[in-house]
Every structure is written in structure tokens, then in C-alpha cells.
CSV table of C-alpha atoms in Angstrom, one decimal:
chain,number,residue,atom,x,y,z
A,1,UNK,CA,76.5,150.7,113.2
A,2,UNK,CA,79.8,150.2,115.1
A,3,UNK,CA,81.1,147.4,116.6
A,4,UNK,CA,83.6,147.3,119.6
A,5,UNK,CA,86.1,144.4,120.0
A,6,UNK,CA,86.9,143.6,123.4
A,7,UNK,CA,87.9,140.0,123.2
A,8,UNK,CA,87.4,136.9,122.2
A,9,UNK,CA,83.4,135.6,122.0
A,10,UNK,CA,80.2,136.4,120.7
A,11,UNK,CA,78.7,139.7,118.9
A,12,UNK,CA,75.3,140.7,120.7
A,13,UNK,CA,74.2,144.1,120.8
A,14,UNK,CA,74.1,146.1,123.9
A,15,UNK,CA,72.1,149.4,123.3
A,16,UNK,CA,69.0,150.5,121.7
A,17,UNK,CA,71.7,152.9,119.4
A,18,UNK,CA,72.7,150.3,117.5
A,19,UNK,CA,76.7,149.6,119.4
A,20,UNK,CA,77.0,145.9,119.1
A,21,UNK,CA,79.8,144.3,121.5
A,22,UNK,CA,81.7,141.4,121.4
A,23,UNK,CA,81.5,139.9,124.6
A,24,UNK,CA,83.3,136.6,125.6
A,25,UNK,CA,81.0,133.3,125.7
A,26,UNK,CA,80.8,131.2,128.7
A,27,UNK,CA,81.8,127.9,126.6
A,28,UNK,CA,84.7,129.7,125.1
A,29,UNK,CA,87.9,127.6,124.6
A,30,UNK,CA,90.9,128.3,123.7
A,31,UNK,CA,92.1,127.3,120.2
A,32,UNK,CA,93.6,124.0,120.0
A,33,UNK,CA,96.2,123.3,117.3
A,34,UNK,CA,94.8,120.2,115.2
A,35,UNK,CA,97.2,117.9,113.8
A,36,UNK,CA,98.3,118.1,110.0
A,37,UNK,CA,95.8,116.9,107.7
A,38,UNK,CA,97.9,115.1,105.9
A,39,UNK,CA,99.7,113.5,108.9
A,40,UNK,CA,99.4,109.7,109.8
A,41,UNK,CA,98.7,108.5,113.7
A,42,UNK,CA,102.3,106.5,113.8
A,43,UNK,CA,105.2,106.9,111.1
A,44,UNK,CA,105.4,103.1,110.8
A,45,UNK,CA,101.9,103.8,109.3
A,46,UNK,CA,102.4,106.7,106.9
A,47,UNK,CA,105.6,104.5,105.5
A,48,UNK,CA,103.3,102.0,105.4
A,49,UNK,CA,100.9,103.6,103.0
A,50,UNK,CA,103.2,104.9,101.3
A,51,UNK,CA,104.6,101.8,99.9
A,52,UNK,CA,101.4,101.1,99.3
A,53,UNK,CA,100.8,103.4,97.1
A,54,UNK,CA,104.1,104.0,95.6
A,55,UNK,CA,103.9,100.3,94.8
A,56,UNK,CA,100.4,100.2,93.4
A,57,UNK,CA,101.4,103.3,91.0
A,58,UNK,CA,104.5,101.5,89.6
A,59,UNK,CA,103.1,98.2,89.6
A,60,UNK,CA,99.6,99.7,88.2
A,61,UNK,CA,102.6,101.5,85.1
A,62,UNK,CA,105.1,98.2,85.2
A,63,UNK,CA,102.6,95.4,84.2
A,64,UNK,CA,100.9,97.1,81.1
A,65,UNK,CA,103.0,95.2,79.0
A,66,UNK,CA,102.2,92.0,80.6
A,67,UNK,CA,98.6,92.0,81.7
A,68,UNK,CA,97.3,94.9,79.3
A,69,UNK,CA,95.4,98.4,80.3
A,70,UNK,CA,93.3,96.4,83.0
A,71,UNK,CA,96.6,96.9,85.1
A,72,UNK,CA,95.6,100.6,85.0
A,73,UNK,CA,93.6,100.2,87.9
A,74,UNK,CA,95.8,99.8,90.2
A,75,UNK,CA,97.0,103.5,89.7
A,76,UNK,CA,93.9,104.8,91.7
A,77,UNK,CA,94.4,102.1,94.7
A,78,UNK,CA,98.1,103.8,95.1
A,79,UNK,CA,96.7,107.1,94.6
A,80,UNK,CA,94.0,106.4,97.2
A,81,UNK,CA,96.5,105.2,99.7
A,82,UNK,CA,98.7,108.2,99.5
A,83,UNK,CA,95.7,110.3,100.0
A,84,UNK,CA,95.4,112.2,96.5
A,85,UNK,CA,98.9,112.8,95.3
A,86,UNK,CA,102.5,111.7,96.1
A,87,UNK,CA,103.2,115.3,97.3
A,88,UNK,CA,100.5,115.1,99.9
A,89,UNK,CA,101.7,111.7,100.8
A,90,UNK,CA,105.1,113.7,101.1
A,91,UNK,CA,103.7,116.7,103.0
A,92,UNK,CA,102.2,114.2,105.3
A,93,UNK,CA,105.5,112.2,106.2
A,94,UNK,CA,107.0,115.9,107.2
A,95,UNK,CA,104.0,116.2,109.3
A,96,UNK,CA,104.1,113.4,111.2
A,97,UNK,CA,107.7,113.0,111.8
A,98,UNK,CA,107.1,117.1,112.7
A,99,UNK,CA,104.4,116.0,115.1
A,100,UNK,CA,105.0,116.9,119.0
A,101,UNK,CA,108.4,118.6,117.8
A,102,UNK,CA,107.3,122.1,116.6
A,103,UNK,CA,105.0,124.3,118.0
A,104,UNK,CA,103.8,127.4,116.7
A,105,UNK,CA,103.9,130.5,119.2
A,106,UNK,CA,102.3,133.6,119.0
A,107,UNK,CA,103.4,136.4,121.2
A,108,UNK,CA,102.1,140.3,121.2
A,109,UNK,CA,101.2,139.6,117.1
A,110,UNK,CA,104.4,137.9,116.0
A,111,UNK,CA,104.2,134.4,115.8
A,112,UNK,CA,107.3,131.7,115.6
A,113,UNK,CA,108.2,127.9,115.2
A,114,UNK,CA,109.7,126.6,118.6
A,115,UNK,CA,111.0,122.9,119.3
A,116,UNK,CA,109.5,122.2,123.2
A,117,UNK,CA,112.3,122.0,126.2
A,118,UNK,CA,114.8,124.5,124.1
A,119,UNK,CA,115.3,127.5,125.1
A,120,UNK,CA,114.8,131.0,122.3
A,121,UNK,CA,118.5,131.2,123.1
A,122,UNK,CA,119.8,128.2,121.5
């Protein structure tokens, strides 16, 4: 069976000898860059969570001595508010201070990181 690519869109088949094509669909959109998934709606929020959780982790460490191993569970409220890890919390602050800066272009294969209004020049 061989298949001919002609675009972006659906597989159907075409002939009774078996060629298949890949025709576009009617409700076909173009792709549209989703945001980080690690990357917070404001900055003011991100930092925000990330003192939470920062706190909570050394608080959660800091007060064993004080209130015993029940202060172990504040270690998962700071590793729930920095989303898993503090290097996805970290990954998430460069993606949303990154956010409406850098685009990703692709042109003829090659694709590039390009700061909107500047030109490739400079």
C-alpha cells in the first residue's frame, strides 16, 4: 500500500488499488503554540508559589527539632506548590518571564528562537 503526502489533514483512500492520500480537512487549523507547562498566568504568581513552597520545604526541614517528624508534612504542601520539584518550579519561572518574548520560527525545515519587533539582523 503506498501513501502520498500532500499536506496537512486527514488519510482517506482514494482508489480501489489501495493509494491512500492525505488530503487536508475542512476544520484544519493551524498549530498554535501552547504556553509552557510549567509556566504561571502572572510572574507575581509563580514568585508567589514559589515562596510557598520554598518556605513550606524549609520550614517542613527547620522545625523537626522543635515540633518532631509531624513537621514532615509540610515538605509535600511546598512540593505541591512548586508543582513536583524545585527545578520544575525553576523551569517554570524561565517560562513565564520567557512568555510573549520568544517565539519559535520555522522556515523551509530550519527552525529558530526570535524575540518579536527585532529584526534577524540585530
Amino acid at each position: 500500500m503506498r501513501v502520498l503526502v500532500a499536506g496537512g489533514g486527514v488519510v482517506r483512500p482514494v482508489a480501489d488499488d489501495g493509494v491512500q492520500v492525505l488530503v487536508a480537512a475542512e476544520d484544519h487549523k493551524p498549530a498554535v503554540p501552547e504556553p509552557g507547562q510549567f509556566a504561571s498566568a502572572s510572574l507575581p504568581r509563580h514568585l508567589a508559589r514559589g515562596f510557598v513552597g520554598f518556605g513550606s520545604i524549609v520550614a517542613g526541614l527547620a522545625l523537626i527539632p522543635l515540633v518532631g517528624i509531624a513537621a514532615l508534612l509540610l515538605v509535600p504542601v511546598g512540593l505541591l506548590a512548586l508543582r513536583g520539584c524545585p527545578m520544575c518550579w525553576t523551569m517554570g519561572l524561565i517560562q513565564t518571564v520567557s512568555a510573549g518574548r520568544v517565539r519559535r520560527e520555522c522556515v523551509d525545515g530550519r527552525c529558530e528562537l526570535r524575540v518579536p519587533g527585532r529584526d534577524s539582523q540585530g
